[in-house]
PDB file of C-alpha atoms in Angstrom:
ATOM      1  CA  MET D   1       0.000   0.000   0.000  1.00  0.00           C
ATOM      2  CA  THR D   2       1.149   3.546  -0.754  1.00  0.00           C
ATOM      3  CA  THR D   3      -0.053   6.927   0.487  1.00  0.00           C
ATOM      4  CA  GLU D   4      -0.034  10.307  -1.178  1.00  0.00           C
ATOM      5  CA  ASP D   5      -0.990  13.726   0.176  1.00  0.00           C
ATOM      6  CA  HIS D   6      -3.037  15.720  -2.292  1.00  0.00           C
ATOM      7  CA  SER D   7      -5.315  18.766  -2.333  1.00  0.00           C
ATOM      8  CA  ILE D   8      -8.246  19.960  -4.383  1.00  0.00           C
ATOM      9  CA  ASP D   9     -10.091  23.239  -4.764  1.00  0.00           C
ATOM     10  CA  GLY D  10     -13.400  23.470  -2.930  1.00  0.00           C
ATOM     11  CA  PRO D  11     -16.097  26.093  -2.486  1.00  0.00           C
ATOM     12  CA  HIS D  12     -14.335  27.501   0.599  1.00  0.00           C
ATOM     13  CA  GLY D  13     -10.725  27.065  -0.502  1.00  0.00           C
ATOM     14  CA  THR D  14      -8.168  24.283  -0.656  1.00  0.00           C
ATOM     15  CA  ILE D  15      -9.143  20.887   0.790  1.00  0.00           C
ATOM     16  CA  PRO D  16      -6.271  18.596   1.874  1.00  0.00           C
ATOM     17  CA  LEU D  17      -6.698  14.900   1.145  1.00  0.00           C
ATOM     18  CA  ARG D  18      -4.682  11.767   1.780  1.00  0.00           C
ATOM     19  CA  ILE D  19      -4.925   8.970  -0.784  1.00  0.00           C
ATOM     20  CA  TYR D  20      -4.324   5.321   0.113  1.00  0.00           C
ATOM     21  CA  ARG D  21      -3.646   2.994  -2.816  1.00  0.00           C
ATOM     22  CA  PRO D  22      -3.722  -0.767  -2.216  1.00  0.00           C
ATOM     23  CA  THR D  23      -1.214  -3.195  -3.614  1.00  0.00           C
ATOM     24  CA  GLY D  24      -2.602  -4.205  -6.982  1.00  0.00           C
ATOM     25  CA  ARG D  25      -5.566  -2.758  -8.792  1.00  0.00           C
ATOM     26  CA  PRO D  26      -8.271  -1.342  -6.477  1.00  0.00           C
ATOM     27  CA  THR D  27     -11.740  -2.817  -6.714  1.00  0.00           C
ATOM     28  CA  SER D  28     -13.652   0.040  -5.091  1.00  0.00           C
ATOM     29  CA  ALA D  29     -13.294   3.648  -3.967  1.00  0.00           C
ATOM     30  CA  LEU D  30     -14.067   4.969  -0.476  1.00  0.00           C
ATOM     31  CA  LEU D  31     -14.200   8.536   0.831  1.00  0.00           C
ATOM     32  CA  TRP D  32     -13.527   8.468   4.594  1.00  0.00           C
ATOM     33  CA  MET D  33     -14.146  11.172   7.234  1.00  0.00           C
ATOM     34  CA  HIS D  34     -12.664  11.172  10.747  1.00  0.00           C
ATOM     35  CA  GLY D  35     -14.649  12.141  13.825  1.00  0.00           C
ATOM     36  CA  GLY D  36     -13.951  14.666  16.551  1.00  0.00           C
ATOM     37  CA  GLY D  37     -17.271  16.376  17.213  1.00  0.00           C
ATOM     38  CA  PHE D  38     -16.931  18.544  14.067  1.00  0.00           C
ATOM     39  CA  ARG D  39     -14.344  20.662  15.908  1.00  0.00           C
ATOM     40  CA  HIS D  40     -11.360  18.345  16.479  1.00  0.00           C
ATOM     41  CA  GLY D  41      -9.404  15.744  14.558  1.00  0.00           C
ATOM     42  CA  SER D  42      -7.243  15.472  11.458  1.00  0.00           C
ATOM     43  CA  ILE D  43      -6.207  13.003   8.777  1.00  0.00           C
ATOM     44  CA  ASP D  44      -3.257  12.012  10.993  1.00  0.00           C
ATOM     45  CA  MET D  45      -5.382  10.593  13.825  1.00  0.00           C
ATOM     46  CA  PRO D  46      -5.808   6.797  14.057  1.00  0.00           C
ATOM     47  CA  GLU D  47      -9.509   7.083  13.216  1.00  0.00           C
ATOM     48  CA  ALA D  48      -8.451   8.574   9.866  1.00  0.00           C
ATOM     49  CA  HIS D  49      -4.947   7.352   9.020  1.00  0.00           C
ATOM     50  CA  GLY D  50      -5.164   3.948  10.657  1.00  0.00           C
ATOM     51  CA  VAL D  51      -8.663   3.150   9.413  1.00  0.00           C
ATOM     52  CA  SER D  52      -7.964   4.342   5.862  1.00  0.00           C
ATOM     53  CA  GLY D  53      -4.842   2.237   5.592  1.00  0.00           C
ATOM     54  CA  GLU D  54      -6.538  -0.820   7.034  1.00  0.00           C
ATOM     55  CA  LEU D  55      -9.524  -0.589   4.685  1.00  0.00           C
ATOM     56  CA  ALA D  56      -7.293   0.020   1.675  1.00  0.00           C
ATOM     57  CA  ALA D  57      -5.397  -3.175   2.516  1.00  0.00           C
ATOM     58  CA  ARG D  58      -8.317  -5.356   3.676  1.00  0.00           C
ATOM     59  CA  ALA D  59     -10.734  -4.397   0.884  1.00  0.00           C
ATOM     60  CA  SER D  60      -8.268  -3.611  -1.934  1.00  0.00           C
ATOM     61  CA  ALA D  61      -9.886  -0.186  -2.004  1.00  0.00           C
ATOM     62  CA  LEU D  62      -8.711   3.221  -3.118  1.00  0.00           C
ATOM     63  CA  VAL D  63      -9.361   5.206   0.068  1.00  0.00           C
ATOM     64  CA  VAL D  64      -9.355   9.004   0.287  1.00  0.00           C
ATOM     65  CA  SER D  65      -9.325  10.629   3.728  1.00  0.00           C
ATOM     66  CA  VAL D  66     -10.644  14.204   3.893  1.00  0.00           C
ATOM     67  CA  ASP D  67      -9.112  16.931   6.074  1.00  0.00           C
ATOM     68  CA  TYR D  68     -12.359  18.919   6.077  1.00  0.00           C
ATOM     69  CA  ARG D  69     -12.587  22.308   7.763  1.00  0.00           C
ATOM     70  CA  LEU D  70     -13.465  22.092  11.438  1.00  0.00           C
ATOM     71  CA  ALA D  71     -16.271  24.092  13.002  1.00  0.00           C
ATOM     72  CA  GLY D  72     -15.394  26.924  15.370  1.00  0.00           C
ATOM     73  CA  ASP D  73     -14.578  30.641  15.418  1.00  0.00           C
ATOM     74  CA  GLY D  74     -17.534  31.430  13.194  1.00  0.00           C
ATOM     75  CA  LEU D  75     -17.067  28.548  10.777  1.00  0.00           C
ATOM     76  CA  VAL D  76     -20.283  26.534  10.895  1.00  0.00           C
ATOM     77  CA  PHE D  77     -22.441  24.133   8.895  1.00  0.00           C
ATOM     78  CA  PRO D  78     -22.531  23.616   5.936  1.00  0.00           C
ATOM     79  CA  VAL D  79     -18.822  24.415   5.413  1.00  0.00           C
ATOM     80  CA  PRO D  80     -17.476  21.007   6.605  1.00  0.00           C
ATOM     81  CA  LEU D  81     -20.131  19.213   4.542  1.00  0.00           C
ATOM     82  CA  ASP D  82     -19.322  21.338   1.497  1.00  0.00           C
ATOM     83  CA  ASP D  83     -15.685  20.247   1.793  1.00  0.00           C
ATOM     84  CA  VAL D  84     -16.726  16.607   2.016  1.00  0.00           C
ATOM     85  CA  TYR D  85     -19.084  16.850  -0.923  1.00  0.00           C
ATOM     86  CA  ALA D  86     -16.473  18.567  -3.104  1.00  0.00           C
ATOM     87  CA  ALA D  87     -14.110  15.683  -2.302  1.00  0.00           C
ATOM     88  CA  TRP D  88     -16.884  13.193  -3.105  1.00  0.00           C
ATOM     89  CA  GLU D  89     -17.458  14.718  -6.531  1.00  0.00           C
ATOM     90  CA  TRP D  90     -13.708  14.710  -7.168  1.00  0.00           C
ATOM     91  CA  LEU D  91     -13.430  11.049  -6.138  1.00  0.00           C
ATOM     92  CA  GLY D  92     -16.294  10.231  -8.490  1.00  0.00           C
ATOM     93  CA  SER D  93     -14.294  11.552 -11.418  1.00  0.00           C
ATOM     94  CA  ILE D  94     -11.246   9.509 -10.339  1.00  0.00           C
ATOM     95  CA  ALA D  95     -13.351   6.369  -9.925  1.00  0.00           C
ATOM     96  CA  THR D  96     -14.885   6.847 -13.367  1.00  0.00           C
ATOM     97  CA  ARG D  97     -11.492   7.136 -15.032  1.00  0.00           C
ATOM     98  CA  SER D  98     -10.246   4.105 -13.089  1.00  0.00           C
ATOM     99  CA  GLU D  99     -13.401   2.105 -13.891  1.00  0.00           C
ATOM    100  CA  LEU D 100     -14.159   1.519 -10.221  1.00  0.00           C
ATOM    101  CA  ALA D 101     -17.809   0.556 -10.131  1.00  0.00           C
ATOM    102  CA  THR D 102     -18.309   0.631  -6.337  1.00  0.00           C
ATOM    103  CA  ARG D 103     -18.103   4.054  -4.708  1.00  0.00           C
ATOM    104  CA  ALA D 104     -18.625   4.369  -0.986  1.00  0.00           C
ATOM    105  CA  LEU D 105     -18.893   7.054   1.658  1.00  0.00           C
ATOM    106  CA  GLY D 106     -17.826   6.391   5.225  1.00  0.00           C
ATOM    107  CA  GLY D 107     -16.849   7.991   8.469  1.00  0.00           C
ATOM    108  CA  ALA D 108     -16.766   7.776  12.238  1.00  0.00           C
ATOM    109  CA  SER D 109     -18.915   9.669  14.754  1.00  0.00           C
ATOM    110  CA  ALA D 110     -19.232  13.239  13.417  1.00  0.00           C
ATOM    111  CA  GLY D 111     -17.522  11.993  10.264  1.00  0.00           C
ATOM    112  CA  ALA D 112     -20.309   9.424   9.909  1.00  0.00           C
ATOM    113  CA  ALA D 113     -22.838  12.269  10.044  1.00  0.00           C
ATOM    114  CA  LEU D 114     -20.924  14.009   7.254  1.00  0.00           C
ATOM    115  CA  ALA D 115     -20.816  10.797   5.208  1.00  0.00           C
ATOM    116  CA  LEU D 116     -24.552  10.247   5.638  1.00  0.00           C
ATOM    117  CA  ALA D 117     -25.331  13.874   4.764  1.00  0.00           C
ATOM    118  CA  ALA D 118     -23.142  13.676   1.657  1.00  0.00           C
ATOM    119  CA  ALA D 119     -24.991  10.501   0.632  1.00  0.00           C
ATOM    120  CA  VAL D 120     -28.334  12.292   0.980  1.00  0.00           C
ATOM    121  CA  ARG D 121     -27.036  15.248  -1.036  1.00  0.00           C
ATOM    122  CA  GLY D 122     -25.630  12.901  -3.665  1.00  0.00           C
ATOM    123  CA  ARG D 123     -28.877  10.948  -3.883  1.00  0.00           C
ATOM    124  CA  ASP D 124     -30.748  14.172  -4.593  1.00  0.00           C
ATOM    125  CA  GLY D 125     -28.083  15.345  -7.040  1.00  0.00           C
ATOM    126  CA  SER D 126     -25.955  13.520  -9.535  1.00  0.00           C
ATOM    127  CA  ALA D 127     -23.468  11.689  -7.275  1.00  0.00           C
ATOM    128  CA  PRO D 128     -25.198   8.789  -5.509  1.00  0.00           C
ATOM    129  CA  ALA D 129     -23.135   6.415  -3.375  1.00  0.00           C
ATOM    130  CA  ASP D 130     -23.116   2.628  -3.714  1.00  0.00           C
ATOM    131  CA  ARG D 131     -22.310   1.899  -0.053  1.00  0.00           C
ATOM    132  CA  LEU D 132     -22.336   3.662   3.310  1.00  0.00           C
ATOM    133  CA  LEU D 133     -19.951   2.686   6.131  1.00  0.00           C
ATOM    134  CA  LEU D 134     -20.866   4.416   9.399  1.00  0.00           C
ATOM    135  CA  ALA D 135     -18.917   3.924  12.622  1.00  0.00           C
ATOM    136  CA  TYR D 136     -20.687   4.856  15.872  1.00  0.00           C
ATOM    137  CA  PRO D 137     -22.601   7.638  14.082  1.00  0.00           C
ATOM    138  CA  PHE D 138     -23.832  10.851  15.679  1.00  0.00           C
ATOM    139  CA  ALA D 139     -26.877  11.500  13.507  1.00  0.00           C
ATOM    140  CA  HIS D 140     -29.612  12.938  15.754  1.00  0.00           C
ATOM    141  CA  TYR D 141     -30.278  15.918  17.975  1.00  0.00           C
ATOM    142  CA  PRO D 142     -31.436  15.608  20.668  1.00  0.00           C
ATOM    143  CA  ASN D 143     -29.477  12.396  21.102  1.00  0.00           C
ATOM    144  CA  PRO D 144     -31.807   9.467  21.951  1.00  0.00           C
ATOM    145  CA  ALA D 145     -31.599   8.134  25.511  1.00  0.00           C
ATOM    146  CA  LEU D 146     -29.699   5.001  26.491  1.00  0.00           C
ATOM    147  CA  ASP D 147     -31.686   1.949  27.525  1.00  0.00           C
ATOM    148  CA  GLN D 148     -31.747   1.421  31.284  1.00  0.00           C
ATOM    149  CA  GLU D 149     -29.422  -1.589  31.319  1.00  0.00           C
ATOM    150  CA  THR D 150     -26.701   0.184  29.317  1.00  0.00           C
ATOM    151  CA  ALA D 151     -27.142   3.381  31.312  1.00  0.00           C
ATOM    152  CA  ARG D 152     -26.565   1.487  34.576  1.00  0.00           C
ATOM    153  CA  ALA D 153     -23.449  -0.207  33.181  1.00  0.00           C
ATOM    154  CA  MET D 154     -22.024   3.059  31.898  1.00  0.00           C
ATOM    155  CA  ALA D 155     -22.645   4.878  35.162  1.00  0.00           C
ATOM    156  CA  ALA D 156     -19.820   2.801  36.642  1.00  0.00           C
ATOM    157  CA  MET D 157     -17.370   3.643  33.849  1.00  0.00           C
ATOM    158  CA  PRO D 158     -14.581   6.252  34.207  1.00  0.00           C
ATOM    159  CA  GLU D 159     -15.796   9.737  33.341  1.00  0.00           C
ATOM    160  CA  ILE D 160     -13.145  10.085  30.639  1.00  0.00           C
ATOM    161  CA  LEU D 161     -15.052   7.466  28.606  1.00  0.00           C
ATOM    162  CA  ARG D 162     -18.385   9.294  28.938  1.00  0.00           C
ATOM    163  CA  PHE D 163     -19.923  12.326  27.288  1.00  0.00           C
ATOM    164  CA  PRO D 164     -20.589  15.050  29.887  1.00  0.00           C
ATOM    165  CA  PRO D 165     -24.296  15.972  30.053  1.00  0.00           C
ATOM    166  CA  ASP D 166     -23.811  19.239  28.160  1.00  0.00           C
ATOM    167  CA  ALA D 167     -21.286  17.911  25.612  1.00  0.00           C
ATOM    168  CA  VAL D 168     -23.810  17.155  22.884  1.00  0.00           C
ATOM    169  CA  ASP D 169     -25.441  20.591  23.189  1.00  0.00           C
ATOM    170  CA  SER D 170     -22.015  22.232  23.009  1.00  0.00           C
ATOM    171  CA  MET D 171     -21.002  20.146  19.994  1.00  0.00           C
ATOM    172  CA  VAL D 172     -24.166  21.010  18.080  1.00  0.00           C
ATOM    173  CA  ALA D 173     -24.020  24.703  18.999  1.00  0.00           C
ATOM    174  CA  ASN D 174     -20.431  24.900  17.781  1.00  0.00           C
ATOM    175  CA  TYR D 175     -21.217  23.092  14.513  1.00  0.00           C
ATOM    176  CA  VAL D 176     -24.570  24.622  13.602  1.00  0.00           C
ATOM    177  CA  GLY D 177     -24.385  27.893  15.509  1.00  0.00           C
ATOM    178  CA  ARG D 178     -27.498  27.107  17.575  1.00  0.00           C
ATOM    179  CA  ILE D 179     -29.371  24.192  19.170  1.00  0.00           C
ATOM    180  CA  THR D 180     -32.788  24.942  17.659  1.00  0.00           C
ATOM    181  CA  ASP D 181     -34.067  24.742  14.087  1.00  0.00           C
ATOM    182  CA  ILE D 182     -31.294  22.304  13.123  1.00  0.00           C
ATOM    183  CA  PRO D 183     -30.971  21.842   9.325  1.00  0.00           C
ATOM    184  CA  ALA D 184     -31.752  18.265   8.327  1.00  0.00           C
ATOM    185  CA  LEU D 185     -28.364  17.701   6.698  1.00  0.00           C
ATOM    186  CA  ALA D 186     -26.459  18.893   9.783  1.00  0.00           C
ATOM    187  CA  LEU D 187     -27.634  15.902  11.858  1.00  0.00           C
ATOM    188  CA  PRO D 188     -29.015  13.810   8.994  1.00  0.00           C
ATOM    189  CA  GLY D 189     -31.063  11.383  11.022  1.00  0.00           C
ATOM    190  CA  ALA D 190     -33.690  14.099  10.480  1.00  0.00           C
ATOM    191  CA  ALA D 191     -33.316  13.974   6.694  1.00  0.00           C
ATOM    192  CA  ARG D 192     -35.316  11.949   4.180  1.00  0.00           C
ATOM    193  CA  LEU D 193     -33.461   8.608   4.101  1.00  0.00           C
ATOM    194  CA  ASP D 194     -35.204   6.512   1.457  1.00  0.00           C
ATOM    195  CA  GLY D 195     -33.201   5.714  -1.652  1.00  0.00           C
ATOM    196  CA  LEU D 196     -29.859   5.504   0.139  1.00  0.00           C
ATOM    197  CA  PRO D 197     -27.434   2.665  -0.610  1.00  0.00           C
ATOM    198  CA  THR D 198     -26.739  -0.486   1.377  1.00  0.00           C
ATOM    199  CA  THR D 199     -25.425   0.667   4.753  1.00  0.00           C
ATOM    200  CA  ALA D 200     -23.111  -0.953   7.312  1.00  0.00           C
ATOM    201  CA  ILE D 201     -23.199   0.488  10.844  1.00  0.00           C
ATOM    202  CA  VAL D 202     -20.648  -0.250  13.571  1.00  0.00           C
ATOM    203  CA  LEU D 203     -21.883   0.394  17.116  1.00  0.00           C
ATOM    204  CA  SER D 204     -19.819   0.633  20.302  1.00  0.00           C
ATOM    205  CA  GLN D 205     -21.473  -1.139  23.226  1.00  0.00           C
ATOM    206  CA  PHE D 206     -20.632   1.387  25.937  1.00  0.00           C
ATOM    207  CA  ASP D 207     -21.278   4.599  24.046  1.00  0.00           C
ATOM    208  CA  ASP D 208     -23.583   7.480  24.990  1.00  0.00           C
ATOM    209  CA  LEU D 209     -24.171   7.983  21.258  1.00  0.00           C
ATOM    210  CA  ARG D 210     -25.024   4.342  20.555  1.00  0.00           C
ATOM    211  CA  PRO D 211     -28.799   5.073  20.582  1.00  0.00           C
ATOM    212  CA  SER D 212     -28.303   7.386  17.595  1.00  0.00           C
ATOM    213  CA  GLY D 213     -26.815   4.546  15.550  1.00  0.00           C
ATOM    214  CA  GLU D 214     -29.549   2.164  16.664  1.00  0.00           C
ATOM    215  CA  LEU D 215     -32.272   4.646  15.749  1.00  0.00           C
ATOM    216  CA  LEU D 216     -30.627   5.247  12.382  1.00  0.00           C
ATOM    217  CA  GLN D 217     -30.655   1.495  11.706  1.00  0.00           C
ATOM    218  CA  ARG D 218     -34.396   1.374  12.407  1.00  0.00           C
ATOM    219  CA  GLN D 219     -35.040   4.449  10.266  1.00  0.00           C
ATOM    220  CA  LEU D 220     -33.153   3.050   7.285  1.00  0.00           C
ATOM    221  CA  ASP D 221     -34.868  -0.309   7.584  1.00  0.00           C
ATOM    222  CA  SER D 222     -38.283   1.357   7.772  1.00  0.00           C
ATOM    223  CA  VAL D 223     -37.805   3.020   4.363  1.00  0.00           C
ATOM    224  CA  GLY D 224     -36.368  -0.026   2.648  1.00  0.00           C
ATOM    225  CA  VAL D 225     -32.641   0.701   2.792  1.00  0.00           C
ATOM    226  CA  PRO D 226     -30.652  -2.530   3.294  1.00  0.00           C
ATOM    227  CA  VAL D 227     -28.754  -2.086   6.549  1.00  0.00           C
ATOM    228  CA  ARG D 228     -26.490  -4.322   8.634  1.00  0.00           C
ATOM    229  CA  THR D 229     -25.009  -3.614  12.061  1.00  0.00           C
ATOM    230  CA  HIS D 230     -22.032  -4.858  14.038  1.00  0.00           C
ATOM    231  CA  LEU D 231     -21.734  -4.364  17.799  1.00  0.00           C
ATOM    232  CA  ALA D 232     -18.212  -3.923  19.184  1.00  0.00           C
ATOM    233  CA  THR D 233     -18.753  -5.514  22.591  1.00  0.00           C
ATOM    234  CA  GLY D 234     -17.106  -3.892  25.569  1.00  0.00           C
ATOM    235  CA  MET D 235     -15.978  -0.892  23.513  1.00  0.00           C
ATOM    236  CA  PRO D 236     -16.559   2.807  24.292  1.00  0.00           C
ATOM    237  CA  HIS D 237     -17.176   5.507  21.710  1.00  0.00           C
ATOM    238  CA  GLY D 238     -14.275   6.032  19.310  1.00  0.00           C
ATOM    239  CA  HIS D 239     -12.777   2.553  19.482  1.00  0.00           C
ATOM    240  CA  PHE D 240     -11.089   3.042  16.076  1.00  0.00           C
ATOM    241  CA  ASN D 241      -8.743   5.451  17.843  1.00  0.00           C
ATOM    242  CA  HIS D 242      -7.329   2.643  19.979  1.00  0.00           C
ATOM    243  CA  MET D 243      -4.037   1.808  18.308  1.00  0.00           C
ATOM    244  CA  PRO D 244      -2.483  -0.667  17.945  1.00  0.00           C
ATOM    245  CA  LEU D 245      -5.764  -2.242  16.916  1.00  0.00           C
ATOM    246  CA  SER D 246      -7.741  -4.039  19.566  1.00  0.00           C
ATOM    247  CA  ALA D 247      -9.419  -7.288  18.601  1.00  0.00           C
ATOM    248  CA  GLN D 248     -12.775  -5.519  18.595  1.00  0.00           C
ATOM    249  CA  ALA D 249     -11.534  -2.678  16.378  1.00  0.00           C
ATOM    250  CA  SER D 250     -10.066  -5.225  13.978  1.00  0.00           C
ATOM    251  CA  ALA D 251     -13.398  -7.071  13.847  1.00  0.00           C
ATOM    252  CA  SER D 252     -15.200  -3.803  13.142  1.00  0.00           C
ATOM    253  CA  LEU D 253     -12.822  -3.041  10.271  1.00  0.00           C
ATOM    254  CA  GLU D 254     -13.311  -6.536   8.871  1.00  0.00           C
ATOM    255  CA  PHE D 255     -17.072  -5.955   8.956  1.00  0.00           C
ATOM    256  CA  PHE D 256     -16.585  -2.756   6.932  1.00  0.00           C
ATOM    257  CA  ALA D 257     -14.181  -4.421   4.499  1.00  0.00           C
ATOM    258  CA  THR D 258     -16.709  -7.184   3.858  1.00  0.00           C
ATOM    259  CA  ALA D 259     -19.481  -4.644   3.312  1.00  0.00           C
ATOM    260  CA  LEU D 260     -17.268  -2.729   0.876  1.00  0.00           C
ATOM    261  CA  THR D 261     -16.281  -5.785  -1.151  1.00  0.00           C
ATOM    262  CA  ASP D 262     -19.684  -7.486  -1.237  1.00  0.00           C
ATOM    263  CA  ALA D 263     -20.614  -7.488  -4.920  1.00  0.00           C
ATOM    264  CA  THR D 264     -24.219  -8.518  -4.304  1.00  0.00           C
ATOM    265  CA  PRO D 265     -25.862  -6.008  -1.951  1.00  0.00           C
ATOM    266  CA  GLU D 266     -29.397  -6.692  -0.835  1.00  0.00           C
ATOM    267  CA  PRO D 267     -31.995  -5.180  -3.147  1.00  0.00           C
ATOM    268  CA  ARG D 268     -33.742  -2.097  -1.849  1.00  0.00           C
ATOM    269  CA  ARG D 269     -37.407  -2.597  -1.087  1.00  0.00           C
ATOM    270  CA  PRO D 270     -39.649  -0.274  -3.102  1.00  0.00           C
ATOM    271  CA  GLN D 271     -41.020   2.520  -0.955  1.00  0.00           C
ATOM    272  CA  ARG D 272     -44.157   4.450  -1.721  1.00  0.00           C
ATOM    273  CA  ARG D 273     -43.908   8.195  -1.190  1.00  0.00           C
ATOM    274  CA  GLU D 274     -46.806   8.193   1.274  1.00  0.00           C
ATOM    275  CA  GLU D 275     -44.914   5.660   3.420  1.00  0.00           C
ATOM    276  CA  SER D 276     -41.794   7.764   3.721  1.00  0.00           C
ATOM    277  CA  GLY D 277     -43.683  10.998   4.317  1.00  0.00           C
ATOM    278  CA  PRO D 278     -43.653  14.310   2.490  1.00  0.00           C
ATOM    279  CA  LEU D 279     -40.420  15.791   1.285  1.00  0.00           C
ATOM    280  CA  PRO D 280     -39.082  18.399   3.740  1.00  0.00           C
ATOM    281  CA  ASP D 281     -38.210  21.816   2.430  1.00  0.00           C
ATOM    282  CA  ARG D 282     -34.508  22.269   1.824  1.00  0.00           C
ATOM    283  CA  ALA D 283     -32.888  24.274   4.612  1.00  0.00           C
ATOM    284  CA  GLU D 284     -31.357  27.527   3.472  1.00  0.00           C
ATOM    285  CA  ARG D 285     -27.601  27.609   3.592  1.00  0.00           C
ATOM    286  CA  PRO D 286     -25.872  30.390   5.484  1.00  0.00           C
ATOM    287  CA  ALA D 287     -23.555  32.586   3.510  1.00  0.00           C
ATOM    288  CA  ARG D 288     -20.206  30.984   2.754  1.00  0.00           C
ATOM    289  CA  LEU D 289     -17.512  31.892   5.160  1.00  0.00           C
ATOM    290  CA  PRO D 290     -13.862  32.605   4.382  1.00  0.00           C
ATOM    291  CA  ALA D 291     -11.625  29.534   4.224  1.00  0.00           C
ATOM    292  CA  ALA D 292     -10.101  28.571   7.564  1.00  0.00           C
TER     293      ALA D 292
END
C-alpha cells in the first residue's frame, strides 16, 4: 500500500486529502471522514490514518481521507459538509477514469454524520453512493436516551469514557451555531433517508451515542434501505482510535471491508412516497464563510 498527500479546490478554498492505494488494482473507492465532534481531529489521527490504511489493505480499495474544515470561530455548517461533498465529486471523477464501479462514503462519529449527509445530497443530485460505512454515528439531535441496562453499566465507567451531560449541546451549537431549528443535513437522522445505498453500521457497546446509531438502523430499515449492524462488545465511543488495533476494532474493520467488497448487496425494497412521508423543504444555507 502507498499513500499520497493531495489537495483539491473546494467552495471555501483548498481541501487537503490523503490517498491510500492498495497493492494491486483497487476494486472500489471509499471517501472516509474522521470524527472529533466537528471541531477536532485530522487526517493524521488513528480514526483517519489507521482506518484508511486498514480498509485500503483489507478491501483492496482506493481510500481518500478528507481533512475537512473544522467548526469553530464562526465557521459553521454547511462548510465542513461542502468540503466533504467537493471531495466526493472529485473522487467520483477519479473512480470513473479508473473504472471503479463501487463508490462508498464512510466515516466515524461526526464523520459518519458528514458521510450520511453527503450521501443524501448525492442521492438528490448527480453523485449517488453505492455503499455507506458508518462507525458509531452521531446523527440525531437531541441524542436518543440510552436503555436502562446500558445506562446502569455506563454509570460505573470512568468519566473520561463518557460524554458530559452538556457535551452534545455544546457540539451542536459549535457546529450549527445554535441548538434549535437544526438543518436536516447537519444531523441527517432528520433527513429523508429513502433511496440511500446499502449501509453498514458499527456500534460501540458502551457509548452514549449508541442510541443514535440504533435509531438510524431502524429508520433506514423502515424506508427499505438494506442495513447491517455490528456491535463492538465492551468498547466505548471512538474505538477506532485505539491503536495498535484491539481485537474488537479489527473485527469492526473486517465488517466494513466485507461490506465494501460485497458485490451482491441486498436489493432495496420499493417505498411508496406516502410511506416515507412528504419531502421536507430544503434548509437555506448560510452565507459561505472565508476559508479557515
